[in-house]
mmCIF file of C-alpha atoms in Angstrom:
data_model
loop_
_atom_site.group_PDB
_atom_site.id
_atom_site.type_symbol
_atom_site.label_atom_id
_atom_site.label_comp_id
_atom_site.label_asym_id
_atom_site.label_seq_id
_atom_site.Cartn_x
_atom_site.Cartn_y
_atom_site.Cartn_z
ATOM 1 C CA MET A 1 -0.007 0.006 0.009
ATOM 2 C CA MET A 2 1.408 3.380 -1.015
ATOM 3 C CA ILE A 3 1.471 6.144 1.622
ATOM 4 C CA PRO A 4 0.829 9.640 0.235
ATOM 5 C CA TYR A 5 3.960 11.830 0.401
ATOM 6 C CA LYS A 6 2.257 14.496 2.492
ATOM 7 C CA HIS A 7 1.696 12.010 5.332
ATOM 8 C CA TYR A 8 5.371 11.008 5.660
ATOM 9 C CA GLY A 9 6.103 13.828 8.171
ATOM 10 C CA LEU A 10 3.177 12.917 10.372
ATOM 11 C CA LEU A 11 4.122 9.241 10.255
ATOM 12 C CA ALA A 12 7.699 10.079 11.306
ATOM 13 C CA ILE A 13 6.513 12.190 14.272
ATOM 14 C CA VAL A 14 4.136 9.455 15.478
ATOM 15 C CA SER A 15 6.860 6.839 15.145
ATOM 16 C CA LEU A 16 9.316 9.030 17.124
ATOM 17 C CA MET A 17 6.758 9.576 19.881
ATOM 18 C CA TRP A 18 6.133 5.817 20.083
ATOM 19 C CA ILE A 19 9.839 4.994 20.227
ATOM 20 C CA THR A 20 10.510 7.703 22.848
ATOM 21 C CA GLY A 21 7.566 6.609 24.946
ATOM 22 C CA CYS A 22 8.640 2.983 24.896
ATOM 23 C CA SER A 23 12.266 3.792 25.754
ATOM 24 C CA ALA A 24 11.545 6.174 28.657
ATOM 25 C CA PRO A 25 12.179 4.369 31.982
ATOM 26 C CA TYR A 26 9.369 6.208 33.743
ATOM 27 C CA VAL A 27 7.005 9.126 33.487
ATOM 28 C CA GLU A 28 7.184 12.000 36.021
ATOM 29 C CA ASN A 29 4.134 12.340 38.219
ATOM 30 C CA ASN A 30 3.096 15.985 38.013
ATOM 31 C CA LEU A 31 -0.519 15.801 39.091
ATOM 32 C CA ILE A 32 -1.216 19.039 40.995
ATOM 33 C CA GLU A 33 -3.123 17.133 43.688
ATOM 34 C CA GLU A 34 -0.135 14.907 44.400
ATOM 35 C CA ILE A 35 2.891 17.232 44.361
ATOM 36 C CA ALA A 36 4.228 20.078 46.544
ATOM 37 C CA PRO A 37 6.705 22.571 44.983
ATOM 38 C CA VAL A 38 9.665 23.570 47.144
ATOM 39 C CA VAL A 39 10.546 27.314 47.258
ATOM 40 C CA PHE A 40 13.722 27.105 49.401
ATOM 41 C CA TRP A 41 16.267 24.845 50.992
ATOM 42 C CA SER A 42 18.055 25.884 54.153
ATOM 43 C CA VAL A 43 21.387 24.077 54.647
ATOM 44 C CA ASP A 44 23.262 24.041 57.990
ATOM 45 C CA LYS A 45 25.850 21.859 59.735
ATOM 46 C CA GLY A 46 24.302 18.859 61.437
ATOM 47 C CA THR A 47 25.747 16.455 63.988
ATOM 48 C CA GLU A 48 28.641 14.077 63.265
ATOM 49 C CA GLY A 49 29.574 15.678 59.995
ATOM 50 C CA LYS A 50 26.048 15.546 58.538
ATOM 51 C CA LEU A 51 24.078 18.290 56.794
ATOM 52 C CA LYS A 52 20.854 19.667 58.196
ATOM 53 C CA ILE A 53 18.395 20.476 55.449
ATOM 54 C CA SER A 54 15.101 22.279 56.062
ATOM 55 C CA THR A 55 12.205 23.561 53.995
ATOM 56 C CA LEU A 56 8.553 24.532 54.142
ATOM 57 C CA VAL A 57 6.019 22.526 52.224
ATOM 58 C CA PRO A 58 3.737 24.942 50.416
ATOM 59 C CA PRO A 59 0.426 23.070 50.058
ATOM 60 C CA LEU A 60 -1.695 23.407 46.946
ATOM 61 C CA ILE A 61 -4.927 22.961 48.897
ATOM 62 C CA LYS A 62 -6.248 24.785 51.953
ATOM 63 C CA GLU A 63 -4.155 23.520 54.849
ATOM 64 C CA LYS A 64 -1.418 24.788 57.166
ATOM 65 C CA LYS A 65 2.149 24.778 55.884
ATOM 66 C CA ARG A 66 4.560 22.280 57.389
ATOM 67 C CA PHE A 67 8.179 22.746 58.372
ATOM 68 C CA LEU A 68 10.353 19.814 57.396
ATOM 69 C CA SER A 69 13.944 19.185 58.573
ATOM 70 C CA LYS A 70 16.319 16.254 58.200
ATOM 71 C CA GLU A 71 19.982 15.491 58.953
ATOM 72 C CA VAL A 72 21.563 13.730 55.958
ATOM 73 C CA ASP A 73 24.901 12.951 54.352
ATOM 74 C CA LEU A 74 23.907 14.211 50.934
ATOM 75 C CA ILE A 75 21.650 17.001 49.627
ATOM 76 C CA LYS A 76 19.667 14.714 47.344
ATOM 77 C CA GLN A 77 19.232 12.288 50.196
ATOM 78 C CA GLY A 78 17.371 15.048 52.044
ATOM 79 C CA GLY A 79 14.904 15.522 49.183
ATOM 80 C CA LYS A 80 14.271 11.776 49.184
ATOM 81 C CA GLU A 81 13.740 11.547 52.936
ATOM 82 C CA PHE A 82 11.357 14.524 52.919
ATOM 83 C CA ASN A 83 9.158 12.517 50.574
ATOM 84 C CA LEU A 84 9.041 9.683 53.105
ATOM 85 C CA ILE A 85 7.591 11.917 55.840
ATOM 86 C CA TYR A 86 5.157 13.965 53.714
ATOM 87 C CA TYR A 87 2.204 12.585 51.846
ATOM 88 C CA ARG A 88 2.884 14.551 48.674
ATOM 89 C CA GLU A 89 5.916 14.255 46.400
ATOM 90 C CA LEU A 90 8.198 17.277 46.777
ATOM 91 C CA LYS A 91 9.278 18.868 43.497
ATOM 92 C CA GLN A 92 12.472 20.924 43.357
ATOM 93 C CA GLY A 93 11.580 22.541 40.024
ATOM 94 C CA GLN A 94 10.222 25.599 41.812
ATOM 95 C CA LEU A 95 13.296 25.991 44.077
ATOM 96 C CA ARG A 96 14.109 29.697 44.155
ATOM 97 C CA MET A 97 16.410 30.179 47.181
ATOM 98 C CA LEU A 98 19.301 28.251 48.663
ATOM 99 C CA LEU A 99 20.138 29.542 52.161
ATOM 100 C CA ILE A 100 23.519 28.433 53.505
ATOM 101 C CA ASN A 101 24.632 28.820 57.092
ATOM 102 C CA GLU A 102 27.658 31.125 57.443
ATOM 103 C CA GLU A 103 29.720 28.635 59.496
ATOM 104 C CA LEU A 104 29.339 26.119 56.724
ATOM 105 C CA ALA A 105 30.422 28.693 54.131
ATOM 106 C CA LYS A 106 33.482 29.647 56.191
ATOM 107 C CA LYS A 107 34.772 26.226 57.145
ATOM 108 C CA GLU A 108 33.521 23.716 54.616
ATOM 109 C CA GLY A 109 33.048 25.700 51.413
ATOM 110 C CA ILE A 110 29.903 25.667 49.264
ATOM 111 C CA GLU A 111 31.034 24.513 45.844
ATOM 112 C CA LYS A 112 29.819 20.929 46.267
ATOM 113 C CA LEU A 113 26.445 22.097 47.527
ATOM 114 C CA ILE A 114 25.977 24.358 44.509
ATOM 115 C CA ASN A 115 27.161 21.747 42.029
ATOM 116 C CA THR A 116 24.438 19.439 43.314
ATOM 117 C CA ILE A 117 21.858 22.075 42.405
ATOM 118 C CA LEU A 118 23.504 22.824 39.047
ATOM 119 C CA VAL A 119 23.377 19.254 37.750
ATOM 120 C CA ASP A 120 19.650 18.952 38.406
ATOM 121 C CA PRO A 121 17.957 19.806 35.063
ATOM 122 C CA ASP A 122 14.663 20.561 36.821
ATOM 123 C CA ILE A 123 16.135 23.441 38.868
ATOM 124 C CA SER A 124 16.525 26.941 37.391
ATOM 125 C CA MET A 125 19.942 28.613 37.056
ATOM 126 C CA ARG A 126 18.393 31.703 38.662
ATOM 127 C CA VAL A 127 18.159 30.218 42.164
ATOM 128 C CA TYR A 128 19.241 32.927 44.624
ATOM 129 C CA LEU A 129 22.104 32.132 46.977
ATOM 130 C CA LEU A 130 22.119 33.595 50.484
ATOM 131 C CA ILE A 131 24.499 33.280 53.452
ATOM 132 C CA VAL A 132 22.713 33.237 56.804
ATOM 133 C CA ARG A 133 23.984 34.112 60.240
ATOM 134 C CA GLY A 134 22.020 32.804 63.150
ATOM 135 C CA ASP A 135 19.133 30.315 63.142
ATOM 136 C CA PHE A 136 16.980 30.584 60.032
ATOM 137 C CA ASP A 137 14.969 27.533 61.005
ATOM 138 C CA GLU A 138 13.880 29.229 64.243
ATOM 139 C CA TYR A 139 12.868 32.329 62.283
ATOM 140 C CA ILE A 140 10.844 30.527 59.638
ATOM 141 C CA LYS A 141 9.086 28.289 62.201
ATOM 142 C CA ASN A 142 8.107 31.369 64.237
ATOM 143 C CA GLN A 143 6.785 33.056 61.105
ATOM 144 C CA LEU A 144 4.423 30.163 60.442
ATOM 145 C CA THR A 145 2.207 31.487 63.243
ATOM 146 C CA LYS A 146 2.307 35.031 61.848
ATOM 147 C CA GLN A 147 2.727 34.880 58.077
ATOM 148 C CA GLU A 148 2.720 31.401 56.585
ATOM 149 C CA ASN A 149 3.773 32.649 53.121
ATOM 150 C CA GLN A 150 7.010 34.168 54.422
ATOM 151 C CA ASP A 151 9.144 31.969 52.171
ATOM 152 C CA TYR A 152 7.408 33.373 49.104
ATOM 153 C CA PHE A 153 7.731 36.965 50.425
ATOM 154 C CA LEU A 154 11.474 36.490 50.887
ATOM 155 C CA TYR A 155 11.764 35.409 47.285
ATOM 156 C CA ARG A 156 9.755 38.405 46.108
ATOM 157 C CA MET A 157 12.058 40.757 48.121
ATOM 158 C CA LEU A 158 15.132 39.360 46.422
ATOM 159 C CA LYS A 159 13.534 39.576 43.000
ATOM 160 C CA HIS A 160 12.481 43.182 43.651
ATOM 161 C CA TYR A 161 16.024 44.326 44.469
ATOM 162 C CA GLU A 162 17.495 42.390 41.572
ATOM 163 C CA LYS A 163 15.041 43.837 39.066
ATOM 164 C CA HIS A 164 15.252 47.507 40.125
ATOM 165 C CA ASN A 165 19.036 47.619 40.677
ATOM 166 C CA GLN A 166 18.723 49.903 43.696
ATOM 167 C CA GLY A 167 22.052 49.033 45.208
ATOM 168 C CA GLU A 168 20.544 48.328 48.627
ATOM 169 C CA MET A 169 21.865 44.788 48.792
ATOM 170 C CA SER A 170 23.921 42.316 46.760
ATOM 171 C CA ILE A 171 21.702 39.833 44.923
ATOM 172 C CA VAL A 172 23.426 36.841 43.348
ATOM 173 C CA ASN A 173 22.118 33.689 41.624
ATOM 174 C CA ILE A 174 23.856 30.333 41.100
ATOM 175 C CA HIS A 175 24.930 31.109 37.541
ATOM 176 C CA GLN A 176 26.595 34.398 38.562
ATOM 177 C CA PHE A 177 28.358 32.862 41.518
ATOM 178 C CA MET A 178 29.776 29.889 39.568
ATOM 179 C CA LYS A 179 30.840 32.079 36.645
ATOM 180 C CA LYS A 180 33.026 34.133 38.957
ATOM 181 C CA LEU A 181 34.197 31.121 40.958
ATOM 182 C CA TYR A 182 35.714 29.535 37.849
ATOM 183 C CA SER A 183 37.157 32.778 36.448
ATOM 184 C CA PRO A 184 40.882 33.057 37.294
ATOM 185 C CA LEU A 185 40.869 36.867 37.764
ATOM 186 C CA ARG A 186 37.630 37.245 39.669
ATOM 187 C CA ASP A 187 36.240 36.282 43.064
ATOM 188 C CA PRO A 188 32.531 35.676 43.842
ATOM 189 C CA ILE A 189 30.290 37.454 46.353
ATOM 190 C CA LEU A 190 27.070 36.579 48.150
ATOM 191 C CA PRO A 191 24.630 38.564 50.359
ATOM 192 C CA VAL A 192 24.698 37.881 54.074
ATOM 193 C CA PHE A 193 21.531 37.988 56.247
ATOM 194 C CA HIS A 194 21.079 37.652 60.006
ATOM 195 C CA ALA A 195 18.227 35.561 61.335
ATOM 196 C CA ASP A 196 16.795 35.261 64.807
ATOM 197 C CA LYS A 197 13.358 34.299 66.107
ATOM 198 C CA ASN A 198 11.684 37.490 64.957
ATOM 199 C CA ASN A 199 13.856 39.075 62.254
ATOM 200 C CA PHE A 200 15.597 38.380 58.981
ATOM 201 C CA ASN A 201 17.805 41.361 58.108
ATOM 202 C CA TYR A 202 20.390 42.159 55.449
ATOM 203 C CA VAL A 203 23.933 42.438 56.911
ATOM 204 C CA GLY A 204 26.266 43.027 53.958
ATOM 205 C CA THR A 205 28.303 41.359 51.219
ATOM 206 C CA ALA A 206 30.451 38.267 51.719
ATOM 207 C CA PHE A 207 33.658 37.968 49.702
ATOM 208 C CA PHE A 208 34.817 34.469 48.757
ATOM 209 C CA ARG A 209 38.313 33.058 48.204
ATOM 210 C CA ASN A 210 37.680 30.033 46.057
ATOM 211 C CA ASP A 211 34.448 28.741 47.607
ATOM 212 C CA LYS A 212 34.948 29.866 51.193
ATOM 213 C CA GLU A 213 33.784 33.096 52.812
ATOM 214 C CA VAL A 214 36.741 35.200 54.006
ATOM 215 C CA MET A 215 35.206 38.608 54.886
ATOM 216 C CA VAL A 216 31.957 40.552 55.019
ATOM 217 C CA THR A 217 31.401 44.262 54.299
ATOM 218 C CA GLN A 218 28.842 46.106 56.449
ATOM 219 C CA ASP A 219 27.338 49.555 56.774
ATOM 220 C CA VAL A 220 29.378 52.228 54.979
ATOM 221 C CA SER A 221 31.844 49.663 53.602
ATOM 222 C CA ASP A 222 29.027 47.746 51.953
ATOM 223 C CA GLU A 223 27.503 50.957 50.582
ATOM 224 C CA ILE A 224 30.897 51.834 49.039
ATOM 225 C CA PHE A 225 31.074 48.334 47.551
ATOM 226 C CA GLN A 226 27.626 48.806 45.985
ATOM 227 C CA LEU A 227 28.894 51.984 44.337
ATOM 228 C CA LEU A 228 32.160 50.403 43.156
ATOM 229 C CA ASP A 229 30.954 47.121 41.809
ATOM 230 C CA ASN A 230 27.322 46.166 42.118
ATOM 231 C CA ASP A 231 24.662 48.540 40.801
ATOM 232 C CA HIS A 232 26.632 51.831 40.873
ATOM 233 C CA PHE A 233 23.590 53.399 42.515
ATOM 234 C CA LEU A 234 22.301 54.017 46.041
ATOM 235 C CA LYS A 235 18.970 55.472 47.014
ATOM 236 C CA VAL A 236 20.552 56.637 50.269
ATOM 237 C CA LEU A 237 24.209 56.886 51.353
ATOM 238 C CA ALA A 238 24.151 57.611 55.081
ATOM 239 C CA ILE A 239 27.372 58.870 56.688
ATOM 240 C CA PRO A 240 26.667 59.164 60.438
ATOM 241 C CA LYS A 241 30.192 60.414 61.233
ATOM 242 C CA LEU A 242 29.541 63.531 59.144
ATOM 243 C CA SER A 243 25.836 63.796 60.119
ATOM 244 C CA ILE A 244 24.672 63.635 56.525
ATOM 245 C CA SER A 245 22.578 61.460 54.215
ATOM 246 C CA LEU A 246 23.120 61.715 50.484
ATOM 247 C CA GLY A 247 20.377 60.517 48.128
ATOM 248 C CA ARG A 248 20.078 59.284 44.544
ATOM 249 C CA ILE A 249 23.827 58.624 44.361
ATOM 250 C CA ARG A 250 25.164 57.411 41.013
ATOM 251 C CA SER A 251 28.798 56.406 40.523
ATOM 252 C CA ASN A 252 31.124 56.354 37.558
ATOM 253 C CA ILE A 253 34.195 54.169 38.082
ATOM 254 C CA ARG A 254 37.540 54.378 36.299
ATOM 255 C CA MET A 255 40.391 51.997 37.044
ATOM 256 C CA LYS A 256 43.887 52.183 35.616
ATOM 257 C CA LEU A 257 46.694 49.736 36.282
ATOM 258 C CA SER A 258 50.319 50.750 35.847
ATOM 259 C CA SER A 259 52.203 48.807 33.134
ATOM 260 C CA ASP A 260 54.189 46.835 35.729
ATOM 261 C CA TYR A 261 51.096 46.206 37.940
ATOM 262 C CA SER A 262 52.711 48.023 40.860
ATOM 263 C CA SER A 263 49.925 50.583 41.333
ATOM 264 C CA LEU A 264 46.215 51.118 40.729
ATOM 265 C CA SER A 265 44.492 54.439 40.243
ATOM 266 C CA LEU A 266 40.827 54.323 41.166
ATOM 267 C CA HIS A 267 38.658 57.342 40.292
ATOM 268 C CA VAL A 268 35.102 57.448 41.582
ATOM 269 C CA GLY A 269 32.785 60.131 40.253
ATOM 270 C CA LEU A 270 29.650 60.578 42.334
ATOM 271 C CA LYS A 271 26.497 62.587 41.577
ATOM 272 C CA GLY A 272 23.710 63.019 44.107
ATOM 273 C CA ARG A 273 21.913 65.330 46.439
ATOM 274 C CA ILE A 274 21.816 66.140 50.157
ATOM 275 C CA GLU A 275 18.674 64.684 51.701
ATOM 276 C CA GLU A 276 19.398 65.184 55.375
ATOM 277 C CA TYR A 277 21.922 67.141 57.442
ATOM 278 C CA GLN A 278 22.131 67.116 61.223
ATOM 279 C CA GLY A 279 25.453 68.960 61.627
ATOM 280 C CA GLU A 280 26.489 72.493 62.468
ATOM 281 C CA LYS A 281 27.752 73.739 59.089
ATOM 282 C CA ASP A 282 25.795 76.312 57.092
ATOM 283 C CA ILE A 283 25.420 74.257 53.911
ATOM 284 C CA GLN A 284 23.442 77.073 52.329
ATOM 285 C CA SER A 285 26.747 78.943 52.151
ATOM 286 C CA GLU A 286 28.529 78.143 48.935
ATOM 287 C CA GLU A 287 31.942 78.343 50.585
ATOM 288 C CA GLU A 288 31.057 76.091 53.526
ATOM 289 C CA LEU A 289 29.296 73.630 51.244
ATOM 290 C CA GLU A 290 32.390 73.345 49.053
ATOM 291 C CA GLN A 291 34.548 72.705 52.110
ATOM 292 C CA PHE A 292 32.044 70.136 53.400
ATOM 293 C CA ILE A 293 31.968 68.301 50.075
ATOM 294 C CA HIS A 294 35.766 68.015 50.307
ATOM 295 C CA GLU A 295 35.385 66.474 53.801
ATOM 296 C CA ILE A 296 32.933 63.923 52.430
ATOM 297 C CA GLU A 297 35.314 63.056 49.590
ATOM 298 C CA VAL A 298 38.247 62.602 52.003
ATOM 299 C CA TYR A 299 36.142 60.366 54.257
ATOM 300 C CA LEU A 300 34.980 58.164 51.355
ATOM 301 C CA GLU A 301 38.549 57.903 50.054
ATOM 302 C CA GLU A 302 39.776 56.775 53.465
ATOM 303 C CA GLN A 303 37.010 54.164 53.855
ATOM 304 C CA THR A 304 37.535 52.879 50.343
ATOM 305 C CA SER A 305 41.286 52.515 50.937
ATOM 306 C CA VAL A 306 40.615 50.512 54.114
ATOM 307 C CA LEU A 307 38.221 48.247 52.180
ATOM 308 C CA LEU A 308 40.691 47.681 49.341
ATOM 309 C CA LYS A 309 43.561 46.972 51.734
ATOM 310 C CA SER A 310 41.417 44.316 53.441
ATOM 311 C CA MET A 311 40.840 42.704 50.046
ATOM 312 C CA GLN A 312 44.566 42.728 49.346
ATOM 313 C CA ARG A 313 45.430 41.250 52.740
ATOM 314 C CA LEU A 314 42.939 38.380 52.224
ATOM 315 C CA SER A 315 43.881 37.847 48.530
ATOM 316 C CA VAL A 316 40.361 38.458 47.211
ATOM 317 C CA ASP A 317 39.406 40.511 44.161
ATOM 318 C CA PRO A 318 35.603 40.883 44.084
ATOM 319 C CA LEU A 319 35.958 44.154 42.123
ATOM 320 C CA ASP A 320 37.478 42.228 39.175
ATOM 321 C CA VAL A 321 40.527 44.534 39.161
ATOM 322 C CA GLY A 322 42.527 41.682 37.674
ATOM 323 C CA THR A 323 40.497 41.776 34.460
ATOM 324 C CA HIS A 324 42.002 45.214 33.748
ATOM 325 C CA SER A 325 45.332 43.459 33.195
ATOM 326 C CA LEU A 326 43.941 41.770 30.077
ATOM 327 C CA LYS A 327 45.367 43.349 26.928
ATOM 328 C CA PRO A 328 45.196 42.444 23.233
ATOM 329 C CA PHE A 329 47.981 40.185 22.007
ATOM 330 C CA SER A 330 49.399 39.725 25.512
ATOM 331 C CA LYS A 331 49.498 36.570 27.636
ATOM 332 C CA GLU A 332 46.880 36.417 30.384
ATOM 333 C CA LEU A 333 48.174 36.403 33.956
ATOM 334 C CA THR A 334 47.605 33.284 35.977
ATOM 335 C CA GLU A 335 45.615 33.611 39.182
ATOM 336 C CA GLU A 336 48.787 33.053 41.230
ATOM 337 C CA GLN A 337 50.658 35.755 39.334
ATOM 338 C CA TRP A 338 47.809 38.242 39.665
ATOM 339 C CA LEU A 339 47.371 37.694 43.391
ATOM 340 C CA LYS A 340 51.072 38.280 43.905
ATOM 341 C CA TYR A 341 50.813 41.661 42.179
ATOM 342 C CA TRP A 342 47.479 42.470 43.873
ATOM 343 C CA GLY A 343 48.787 41.802 47.365
ATOM 344 C CA SER A 344 51.569 44.406 47.115
ATOM 345 C CA MET A 345 49.947 46.945 44.806
ATOM 346 C CA LYS A 346 49.799 50.626 45.811
ATOM 347 C CA ILE A 347 46.322 52.016 45.435
ATOM 348 C CA ASN A 348 45.406 55.641 44.889
ATOM 349 C CA VAL A 349 41.754 56.487 45.503
ATOM 350 C CA ASP A 350 40.192 59.690 44.272
ATOM 351 C CA PHE A 351 36.542 60.691 44.848
ATOM 352 C CA ASP A 352 34.860 63.529 42.954
ATOM 353 C CA LEU A 353 31.432 64.395 44.435
ATOM 354 C CA LYS A 354 28.994 66.615 42.570
ATOM 355 C CA ILE A 355 26.004 67.808 44.597
ATOM 356 C CA GLN A 356 22.782 68.837 42.867
ATOM 357 C CA PRO A 357 21.709 72.421 43.550
ATOM 358 C CA LEU A 358 20.336 72.748 47.076
ATOM 359 C CA ASN A 359 16.616 73.500 47.259
ATOM 360 C CA HIS A 360 14.811 73.823 50.595
ATOM 361 C CA VAL A 361 17.650 72.069 52.463
ATOM 362 C CA GLU A 362 18.103 73.560 55.888
ATOM 363 C CA ARG A 363 20.136 72.581 58.913
ATOM 364 C CA GLN A 364 18.105 70.434 61.341
ATOM 365 C CA SER A 365 18.369 71.668 64.906
#
């Protein structure tokens, strides 16, 4: 029997579907009534070298959320054991946050944990990574009695700051972290949060040497880091020592390495406005304002120098300064060579602050 030519394509598709269906070892069960998507995993050190893994089970019918926690040897083992104590199958395809205890990040490193997530084809590359000080499990269990959707609200907070690039906090996903981790002239960063029974607050930015946390910027140091590397924008830059808050700060960064890598010139151009002043200077006076702006520049230069010297001492380069050594037709420096130069490099920091015209700004008394 002859088969019309126009039906050959359809026949091929049907045959392929039949072959694929027969060769598949199993079919995933994705019935809504029988699965529970996981929004986060919290990973901490357990007893006797084990890992403690926790999550909330977000039900798809009207019932209270449940907090699940297990001590395991392997991450995937945790997912399997959760399924043995909960009547629905947990699906990691909706995983959006991986929260890692700070002690684990400092002592054990986090590369193996992250690689476990990366090799799972069901999990997105946009999973947010967070370092947590304190007891996140205690916080999330306490929130169940107050706001049971707190896990989803945490995810929305991270997504908000990532989308709007407000420079308030460092937001990093798995792809971004691993890309820097495996780049020879770069070092990765992650946001750090502090958790207790009632609060979950942003602390600052953790710098990593290889896959271990070595330092954390906080307060003014973290704000400077946001201007130097992250979003180059801050809604508010508060400087308590000078009794002033600057707003809508935008930065323009220029780095220049000397030909022998013995020195780095860092120029930071800032534009913004004064939003609050609690000091004694008459900032309506052009002369006093100019002098005050110079004081702010000197303060920021000093704080930036301290931050950079800390990076040099700990052999970390989260600002990707090493990438400025890359030149056409020249051999790329190895990581070891770069860190040797970086550790002894003289750094000259110069801030240039431009204040928008003052309107209705008066000294607060």
